[in-house]
XYZ file of C-alpha atoms in Angstrom:
614
model
C 168.056 121.280 -13.728
C 170.167 124.925 -13.773
C 169.662 126.068 -17.047
C 173.256 128.429 -16.755
C 175.459 125.292 -15.687
C 175.754 123.776 -19.332
C 176.870 126.069 -22.200
C 175.980 123.419 -24.841
C 172.568 123.128 -23.756
C 170.272 123.329 -26.197
C 168.440 126.220 -25.254
C 171.847 128.585 -25.337
C 172.441 129.523 -28.821
C 171.468 132.505 -30.479
C 168.850 130.777 -32.702
C 167.473 128.763 -29.971
C 163.607 129.287 -28.988
C 163.085 129.285 -26.043
C 166.055 130.755 -25.233
C 168.051 130.816 -21.877
C 171.759 132.662 -21.971
C 173.637 133.151 -18.475
C 176.622 135.509 -17.639
C 178.463 133.234 -15.455
C 181.513 135.892 -15.137
C 181.214 136.172 -11.323
C 177.838 134.531 -10.248
C 175.659 133.147 -12.550
C 172.589 135.092 -13.880
C 170.058 134.311 -16.239
C 170.695 137.649 -19.121
C 168.633 136.615 -21.586
C 165.340 134.620 -21.936
C 163.219 134.229 -25.102
C 159.946 132.674 -25.248
C 159.033 133.658 -28.635
C 156.074 132.527 -31.328
C 154.835 129.643 -28.537
C 151.490 130.391 -27.599
C 152.442 130.421 -24.296
C 149.521 132.070 -22.661
C 148.056 133.044 -18.519
C 149.593 135.879 -17.167
C 153.747 137.577 -16.870
C 154.259 135.516 -13.886
C 155.891 137.546 -10.357
C 158.748 135.249 -10.427
C 160.290 136.190 -13.965
C 160.650 139.927 -12.197
C 163.572 137.809 -9.783
C 165.784 137.905 -12.364
C 167.113 141.461 -11.950
C 169.746 140.758 -14.176
C 168.035 140.592 -17.264
C 169.096 142.443 -20.207
C 166.929 141.052 -23.132
C 163.054 139.591 -22.296
C 161.536 138.171 -25.683
C 157.767 137.246 -24.985
C 156.467 138.664 -28.202
C 153.794 136.864 -29.928
C 152.148 134.687 -27.218
C 148.786 135.166 -25.644
C 149.898 136.193 -22.743
C 146.903 138.067 -20.975
C 146.336 140.486 -18.376
C 148.551 143.252 -16.694
C 151.728 144.173 -17.236
C 152.859 144.443 -14.022
C 154.889 147.648 -12.279
C 157.355 144.956 -11.177
C 158.774 145.596 -14.955
C 159.990 148.597 -13.481
C 162.491 146.701 -11.355
C 164.648 145.204 -14.208
C 166.622 148.115 -14.487
C 169.280 146.342 -16.538
C 167.108 145.711 -19.442
C 168.065 146.441 -23.100
C 165.549 144.859 -25.143
C 162.732 143.898 -24.294
C 159.480 142.405 -26.182
C 156.087 142.107 -25.159
C 154.760 142.746 -28.703
C 151.508 140.742 -30.037
C 150.312 139.301 -26.442
C 147.008 140.264 -24.917
C 148.008 142.387 -22.394
C 145.385 145.048 -20.920
C 145.282 147.684 -17.996
C 147.216 150.773 -17.924
C 150.962 150.562 -19.696
C 153.004 150.902 -16.399
C 154.479 154.221 -16.213
C 157.370 152.174 -13.877
C 158.705 151.335 -17.775
C 160.515 154.878 -17.332
C 163.304 152.698 -14.457
C 164.453 150.949 -17.828
C 166.771 153.877 -19.186
C 168.851 151.384 -20.690
C 166.453 150.134 -23.117
C 167.746 150.636 -26.565
C 164.624 148.629 -28.151
C 161.256 148.639 -26.689
C 157.988 146.843 -28.478
C 154.320 146.384 -26.483
C 152.174 146.950 -29.759
C 149.429 144.986 -30.994
C 147.773 144.062 -27.596
C 144.497 145.468 -25.258
C 146.524 148.808 -22.984
C 144.060 150.848 -22.196
C 144.564 154.852 -21.276
C 147.543 156.743 -22.369
C 150.897 157.024 -22.638
C 152.984 157.573 -19.340
C 155.403 160.246 -19.690
C 157.461 158.219 -18.318
C 158.857 157.191 -21.206
C 160.409 159.965 -22.243
C 163.294 158.888 -19.555
C 164.351 156.154 -22.114
C 166.750 158.310 -23.532
C 168.546 155.341 -24.500
C 166.372 154.173 -26.864
C 166.377 153.583 -30.282
C 163.372 151.502 -31.648
C 159.605 151.861 -29.783
C 156.544 150.163 -30.941
C 153.629 151.095 -29.786
C 151.420 150.435 -32.846
C 147.857 149.050 -32.331
C 148.712 148.980 -28.543
C 145.393 150.423 -27.314
C 146.476 153.679 -25.809
C 144.917 156.967 -26.203
C 145.136 160.636 -25.379
C 147.566 163.177 -26.623
C 150.907 161.787 -27.100
C 153.139 162.867 -24.613
C 155.552 166.202 -24.737
C 158.201 164.394 -22.861
C 159.150 161.608 -25.433
C 160.661 164.498 -27.305
C 164.025 163.267 -25.287
C 163.860 160.291 -27.087
C 166.831 162.155 -29.011
C 168.669 158.588 -30.518
C 165.132 157.182 -31.524
C 165.427 155.410 -34.926
C 162.173 153.397 -35.555
C 158.910 154.635 -34.077
C 155.261 152.861 -34.921
C 152.400 154.646 -33.228
C 149.703 153.628 -35.798
C 146.234 152.276 -34.697
C 145.663 153.681 -31.617
C 143.388 156.649 -30.329
C 145.722 159.463 -30.393
C 144.165 162.739 -30.110
C 144.999 166.163 -29.965
C 147.211 167.935 -32.996
C 150.077 165.854 -34.388
C 153.150 166.788 -32.252
C 155.579 169.498 -33.150
C 158.684 167.660 -31.241
C 158.897 164.576 -33.556
C 160.109 166.838 -35.972
C 163.668 167.415 -33.243
C 163.982 163.251 -33.582
C 166.848 163.711 -35.832
C 167.532 160.196 -35.838
C 164.188 158.670 -37.364
C 164.885 156.597 -40.024
C 161.492 155.019 -39.994
C 158.579 157.085 -38.923
C 154.765 155.598 -38.933
C 151.890 157.421 -38.255
C 148.368 156.403 -39.531
C 145.139 155.368 -38.230
C 144.798 157.662 -35.604
C 142.337 160.379 -34.462
C 145.318 163.275 -34.571
C 144.593 166.345 -36.065
C 146.784 167.965 -38.686
C 148.762 169.893 -40.155
C 151.802 168.156 -40.041
C 154.446 169.989 -38.600
C 156.760 172.474 -40.369
C 159.383 170.316 -38.180
C 159.313 167.525 -39.825
C 161.477 168.645 -42.181
C 164.588 167.939 -39.941
C 163.759 164.512 -40.362
C 166.378 164.131 -42.823
C 167.727 160.682 -42.023
C 164.399 158.879 -42.784
C 164.096 155.957 -44.968
C 160.168 155.249 -44.453
C 157.655 157.932 -44.034
C 154.293 156.625 -43.855
C 151.773 159.337 -42.351
C 147.957 158.920 -43.423
C 144.519 160.047 -41.758
C 144.593 162.723 -40.128
C 141.724 165.466 -39.503
C 140.802 169.055 -39.913
C 143.414 170.782 -41.077
C 145.103 170.665 -44.658
C 149.277 170.121 -45.380
C 151.664 170.829 -47.911
C 154.383 168.937 -48.960
C 156.867 171.315 -48.767
C 158.398 169.432 -45.500
C 159.305 166.507 -47.444
C 161.427 168.564 -49.627
C 165.226 167.317 -47.684
C 164.208 163.984 -47.177
C 166.338 162.363 -50.026
C 166.888 159.154 -48.518
C 163.070 157.831 -48.429
C 162.651 154.596 -50.278
C 159.139 154.607 -48.620
C 156.609 157.623 -48.715
C 153.325 157.240 -47.965
C 151.116 160.251 -47.126
C 147.907 158.529 -47.953
C 144.590 160.547 -46.994
C 146.910 163.056 -45.089
C 144.902 165.878 -46.435
C 147.698 167.229 -48.536
C 146.935 170.487 -50.935
C 148.695 172.523 -53.260
C 151.317 170.917 -55.683
C 154.173 168.040 -56.143
C 157.002 170.003 -55.007
C 159.750 169.804 -57.834
C 162.419 168.815 -55.475
C 160.825 164.871 -55.161
C 162.258 164.249 -58.369
C 165.829 164.008 -56.815
C 165.194 161.197 -54.412
C 167.309 159.066 -55.789
C 166.299 156.065 -53.715
C 162.246 156.178 -54.027
C 160.920 152.909 -54.616
C 157.026 153.770 -53.046
C 155.482 156.881 -53.462
C 151.501 157.527 -52.299
C 150.331 160.198 -52.093
C 146.079 159.260 -53.090
C 143.166 160.725 -51.649
C 144.553 163.922 -50.864
C 143.911 167.266 -52.017
C 147.165 167.728 -54.464
C 146.896 170.176 -57.433
C 148.443 171.523 -60.489
C 149.830 168.957 -63.316
C 151.460 165.662 -62.985
C 155.049 166.659 -62.952
C 157.218 165.188 -65.696
C 160.251 164.518 -64.100
C 158.740 161.373 -62.427
C 160.788 159.931 -65.725
C 163.910 160.471 -63.867
C 162.999 158.645 -60.934
C 164.831 155.175 -61.836
C 164.218 153.248 -58.473
C 159.971 153.814 -58.621
C 158.031 150.742 -58.899
C 154.677 152.171 -57.154
C 152.890 155.489 -58.089
C 149.756 156.518 -56.614
C 148.288 160.144 -56.952
C 144.480 158.815 -57.218
C 141.812 160.640 -55.740
C 143.427 164.368 -56.057
C 142.813 167.233 -57.940
C 145.499 166.962 -60.391
C 144.514 168.223 -63.988
C 146.470 168.762 -67.428
C 148.132 165.427 -69.211
C 149.648 162.555 -68.061
C 153.126 162.705 -69.180
C 153.782 160.536 -72.303
C 156.783 159.276 -70.674
C 155.832 158.598 -67.033
C 156.545 154.890 -67.261
C 159.709 154.057 -65.870
C 162.247 150.769 -66.076
C 161.065 149.685 -62.989
C 157.741 151.013 -62.615
C 155.196 147.869 -61.686
C 151.841 150.156 -60.515
C 150.485 153.855 -61.487
C 147.274 155.248 -60.017
C 145.909 158.137 -61.561
C 142.641 157.565 -60.929
C 139.838 160.403 -60.056
C 142.028 163.225 -61.040
C 140.549 165.952 -63.642
C 143.516 165.243 -66.099
C 142.835 164.441 -69.673
C 145.044 163.125 -72.366
C 145.809 159.684 -74.272
C 147.486 156.662 -72.375
C 151.283 156.638 -72.498
C 152.105 154.808 -75.439
C 154.445 152.227 -73.799
C 152.065 151.007 -71.103
C 151.113 147.994 -72.608
C 154.496 146.923 -73.581
C 156.017 147.466 -69.816
C 153.418 145.541 -68.554
C 152.636 148.120 -66.156
C 149.252 148.186 -64.531
C 147.488 151.213 -64.852
C 144.302 152.400 -63.246
C 142.546 155.432 -65.235
C 139.025 155.644 -63.709
C 137.685 158.552 -63.249
C 139.959 161.170 -65.297
C 139.431 162.244 -69.083
C 142.288 160.287 -70.001
C 140.747 159.131 -73.566
C 140.429 154.920 -73.957
C 140.829 154.532 -77.561
C 143.764 153.181 -78.156
C 142.744 150.076 -75.595
C 142.677 146.997 -78.261
C 140.995 144.356 -76.252
C 138.137 146.997 -75.094
C 134.825 147.077 -76.628
C 132.689 148.723 -73.913
C 134.554 152.559 -74.517
C 130.931 153.818 -73.496
C 130.679 152.501 -70.265
C 134.314 153.137 -69.315
C 132.912 156.920 -69.949
C 129.575 156.290 -68.177
C 131.817 155.436 -65.238
C 134.393 158.758 -66.029
C 133.791 160.819 -63.002
C 130.664 162.909 -62.614
C 130.043 161.886 -66.553
C 126.412 161.108 -67.640
C 126.051 157.959 -69.013
C 124.569 157.227 -72.706
C 121.980 155.414 -74.212
C 123.923 152.895 -75.378
C 124.944 151.657 -71.298
C 120.911 152.479 -70.857
C 119.761 149.843 -73.304
C 121.079 147.218 -71.699
C 119.652 148.084 -68.017
C 118.692 145.737 -65.516
C 117.592 145.409 -62.643
C 119.719 142.956 -60.074
C 124.006 142.778 -60.231
C 125.670 139.629 -58.430
C 129.088 138.884 -57.860
C 131.013 136.680 -55.907
C 134.474 138.899 -54.900
C 137.186 136.852 -55.947
C 135.724 133.164 -56.912
C 133.987 131.839 -59.779
C 130.703 131.884 -61.241
C 128.446 130.274 -58.587
C 124.746 129.672 -58.159
C 122.934 130.138 -55.039
C 120.681 127.756 -53.476
C 117.642 130.279 -54.209
C 118.765 131.023 -57.464
C 120.864 134.143 -57.492
C 123.836 133.475 -60.026
C 126.999 135.471 -59.234
C 129.079 136.460 -61.923
C 132.608 135.501 -61.723
C 135.930 137.868 -60.145
C 138.543 135.806 -60.297
C 140.383 138.059 -62.744
C 143.754 138.493 -61.258
C 144.109 142.506 -60.493
C 147.093 143.849 -59.377
C 149.061 147.235 -58.381
C 146.181 149.565 -59.433
C 143.879 147.820 -61.988
C 140.483 148.778 -63.675
C 138.482 146.060 -65.040
C 135.168 145.632 -66.714
C 133.364 141.915 -67.033
C 133.003 140.691 -70.179
C 129.358 140.816 -69.510
C 129.375 144.826 -69.144
C 127.221 144.050 -65.632
C 130.169 145.352 -63.572
C 133.037 146.908 -62.695
C 136.012 147.322 -60.611
C 138.259 149.556 -59.731
C 141.515 148.773 -57.028
C 144.355 150.362 -55.892
C 147.053 149.828 -53.596
C 150.194 147.276 -52.332
C 150.578 145.289 -49.702
C 154.469 146.387 -48.869
C 155.822 144.232 -46.780
C 154.036 140.809 -46.468
C 156.375 137.735 -47.521
C 154.224 135.817 -50.035
C 153.625 138.810 -51.888
C 150.915 141.411 -52.862
C 148.469 139.480 -53.160
C 144.705 140.704 -53.792
C 142.588 137.275 -53.686
C 142.161 135.634 -50.110
C 141.135 131.730 -50.502
C 140.642 128.893 -48.120
C 139.138 125.463 -47.824
C 137.160 125.743 -44.500
C 133.853 125.222 -44.136
C 132.043 128.730 -43.776
C 129.845 128.592 -40.725
C 126.395 130.426 -40.129
C 125.016 130.407 -43.975
C 124.258 127.516 -46.348
C 126.000 129.244 -49.172
C 129.599 128.341 -47.760
C 131.362 128.397 -51.139
C 130.185 131.816 -51.763
C 132.688 132.979 -48.958
C 135.234 130.490 -49.537
C 136.917 133.201 -51.684
C 137.327 137.342 -51.087
C 139.102 140.027 -52.697
C 141.270 141.993 -50.336
C 142.744 145.402 -50.585
C 145.476 147.514 -49.345
C 144.006 150.546 -49.703
C 140.965 150.894 -52.152
C 138.487 148.820 -53.782
C 135.802 149.494 -56.021
C 132.450 147.781 -57.098
C 130.484 149.307 -59.428
C 126.771 147.553 -61.197
C 126.386 149.043 -64.582
C 123.065 150.068 -66.471
C 120.988 149.502 -63.073
C 117.190 150.800 -63.764
C 116.104 154.113 -62.269
C 114.930 153.607 -58.660
C 114.972 151.915 -55.300
C 118.235 149.167 -54.354
C 118.829 146.544 -51.898
C 122.603 145.907 -51.725
C 123.702 142.548 -49.711
C 127.547 142.441 -48.376
C 128.744 139.309 -47.726
C 131.702 139.396 -45.492
C 133.500 136.074 -43.581
C 136.740 136.526 -42.133
C 138.834 133.868 -44.077
C 142.539 135.189 -43.476
C 142.662 136.098 -39.995
C 142.033 133.187 -37.018
C 140.074 133.587 -33.861
C 142.092 131.382 -31.886
C 141.857 131.991 -28.053
C 144.814 130.291 -28.295
C 147.679 131.272 -30.217
C 148.737 134.878 -31.153
C 147.689 134.246 -34.867
C 144.164 134.651 -33.652
C 144.997 138.238 -32.146
C 144.723 140.129 -35.123
C 142.140 143.023 -36.237
C 140.906 143.760 -39.585
C 139.259 147.049 -39.653
C 137.975 149.387 -42.606
C 134.746 151.191 -44.186
C 132.274 151.042 -46.370
C 130.271 153.723 -48.620
C 127.509 153.178 -50.918
C 126.789 155.944 -53.281
C 129.431 158.083 -51.597
C 128.052 157.759 -48.631
C 130.012 155.914 -45.401
C 127.048 152.985 -44.072
C 130.381 151.502 -42.413
C 132.808 152.620 -39.775
C 135.242 150.584 -38.351
C 134.194 147.259 -40.040
C 135.447 144.407 -37.478
C 134.336 141.473 -39.759
C 135.339 139.008 -36.838
C 133.399 140.834 -34.376
C 130.002 141.304 -35.958
C 129.864 137.741 -37.369
C 131.120 136.240 -33.557
C 134.352 134.847 -35.231
C 136.766 133.514 -38.255
C 135.003 131.503 -40.907
C 131.915 132.916 -39.947
C 129.402 134.500 -42.379
C 127.183 137.945 -42.125
C 125.233 139.664 -44.289
C 124.969 143.587 -44.309
C 122.432 145.420 -45.902
C 121.470 148.414 -47.035
C 119.437 150.689 -49.090
C 119.926 153.368 -51.846
C 119.296 155.061 -55.018
C 120.505 154.909 -59.052
C 120.356 157.878 -60.637
C 122.924 157.619 -63.408
C 122.339 153.946 -63.880
C 125.411 153.098 -62.145
C 125.936 151.675 -58.246
C 129.246 151.959 -56.502
C 130.218 150.538 -53.172
C 133.707 151.344 -52.340
C 135.687 149.324 -49.368
C 138.090 151.889 -47.890
C 141.372 151.009 -45.233
C 141.597 154.400 -43.094
C 144.907 152.848 -41.656
C 143.223 151.230 -38.915
C 143.194 147.870 -37.313
C 146.683 145.618 -37.134
C 149.244 145.333 -39.630
C 150.882 142.208 -39.162
C 149.027 139.353 -37.793
C 149.496 136.811 -38.800
C 152.213 137.906 -41.905
C 153.639 141.806 -42.560
C 150.742 143.473 -44.853
C 148.062 142.231 -43.106
C 145.069 144.668 -43.403
C 142.468 146.251 -45.339
C 139.213 146.084 -46.753
C 137.872 142.220 -47.555
C 134.827 141.405 -49.231
C 133.195 137.788 -49.785
C 130.116 138.858 -52.349
C 128.200 141.351 -53.651
C 124.472 141.128 -54.566
C 122.492 144.537 -55.601
C 118.757 144.135 -56.019
C 115.959 146.241 -56.765
C 113.858 147.452 -53.770
C 111.717 149.648 -55.491
C 112.642 149.955 -59.235
C 111.170 152.772 -61.023
C 110.701 151.537 -64.343
C 111.271 154.918 -66.146
C 114.854 155.611 -66.899
C 117.423 157.458 -65.385
C 117.121 161.733 -66.009
C 120.055 161.758 -68.060
C 117.988 159.542 -70.726
C 114.599 160.686 -70.214
C 114.611 162.759 -73.450
C 116.091 159.763 -75.145
C 113.829 157.299 -74.490
C 110.894 160.001 -74.478
C 112.346 160.240 -78.261
C 112.034 156.828 -78.899
C 108.555 156.120 -77.683
C 107.523 159.281 -79.680
C 109.498 157.789 -83.000
C 107.779 154.417 -82.147
C 104.350 156.083 -82.196
C 104.490 157.654 -85.649
C 106.114 155.120 -86.934
C 103.099 152.568 -86.118
C 100.441 155.155 -87.403
C 101.964 155.261 -90.463
C 102.158 151.882 -91.010
C 98.650 152.128 -90.171
C 98.456 154.576 -92.470
C 100.368 152.463 -95.177
C 98.421 149.404 -94.653
C 94.753 150.680 -94.797
C 96.139 152.952 -98.299
C 97.162 148.923 -99.549
C 93.643 147.727 -99.051
C 91.736 150.862 -100.570
C 94.020 149.961 -103.674
C 93.256 146.414 -103.574
C 89.458 147.242 -102.651
C 89.771 149.990 -105.437
C 90.436 146.708 -108.331
C 91.966 149.661 -110.671
C 94.423 147.294 -112.540
C 95.258 149.418 -115.296
C 96.280 152.439 -112.673
C 98.109 150.968 -109.834
C 99.436 153.530 -107.893
C 102.763 152.566 -106.269
C 102.986 152.719 -102.145
C 106.389 153.893 -100.472
C 106.455 151.455 -97.628
C 109.378 153.506 -95.485
C 108.359 154.586 -92.502
C 108.552 158.032 -92.259
C 111.801 160.205 -91.880
C 110.928 162.157 -88.738
C 110.331 158.983 -87.452
C 113.333 157.168 -88.214
C 115.631 160.058 -86.649
C 113.379 160.161 -83.269
C 114.028 156.423 -83.147
C 117.793 156.378 -83.556
C 118.460 158.789 -81.199
């Protein structure tokens, strides 16, 4: 039937989906068409382009495939065009440049190829441009400098190359800018200092050149600032202490130096502060924990001193692993030696070496589990949030987690669960839980004997679907894996490697242990989709870890050699002394001189005692 004849039809209201709205002021024409998140498949039909009066076309979150026809450029009255989260492929048609009335354009999370067309620079009315995870590559065209009205630009997770464009600094109306997980080179241009209207800035994963933080000094409207893994060097500018709206600050995995400023206490809106993996030094300010702070990460910095006195009362999750901060005063920890052993660059003491083991297995995110082959996997169901460092009750393994899922409607969750059966394994229960992280997740096996080890990493994608008939199956999770500091997996895609979701895969590597500690680091480098099936769905996921000897040397680690040699020498001396005493007793008994019995000292030689107790 004619969809324009009945203005009260169920498809007419703004909230209807699917929706058809018409303008019948002269002749009826379809002006609004929405088929949103209904898993519509197939190619975009040519008949669509006969609706030349279309102003708003929303085909987002479906499974449309094939190319975007160049005829899209004939819909010259279009103001809002959403094609995001589909399976469209081929080049982005230059004909989009004909839609000069466009206010919002989205073709994110597709499988396009080739470069961005220069013709997009003609869209001078554009205020929103979403091209993240779209598949495009090459240099960002200079012509986009003409988009002076642009307020939102999402361009993460594309294979962009070349320098981070200087012209972006001329788009002074931007309030939301996100460029992470590309191949772009730094430095961050000084022209970015003109983007003073920004409230959300997320840059990261640049290569080749360092940047300073001076460009942010006038961005006082920021509420979210993430410059994670951006090769930022120098000191944290004092001006940042005036950012009264700042709620989320992530400067981790950079080269920042100097002391942690005392003025962080002035940021009364700050909830999340991530400063880990830098070169910050000096003391951690005692009053850094403000009333709204939820998570504080200062891990892997050469800072010293003690913990803030009020951090336990404030309920803040705090990660200070890899620092020289004293762990004394943590009343629920009796594992100070382990903590010192895990400190960045520290040598492990004999107390850690004394309970040396040859294997460690962890059921990541799950409860204790025994496999059909008899492997006992430790419980890892501890609720870790924001910035956490945890030593297991067995003192055999430890975990460090940092990051926050900013936009996930279900909150920031760090454990994933499923009731589905896992394919490709006899150990389905092992894969029904997993630990996830929005940034950095480290596992440590503690007190291993010196030698060569096999590291089995168990994965199964239990969050993202692989459905071919739903937009929820279009997500891609990519992350890197490091073992003992060496990257062994880059842009690892569990679904792709395993052949689908809910399917197990095991990746095995060998490595050496020389200081009783083995580290496995899962790291998100800005790659993969961000928002399928929900906002904030990304980052590393791991189901289980099994570490076993490949070729273990019974000799101790180098730092413990002298201590263990001393033990053996002491033990030998003690044995000789004991034999001497026994012979003396036997001799006295044999002499049977009752009138002049000698008193026999039964304590071991003092020298042997000292060596044995080292």
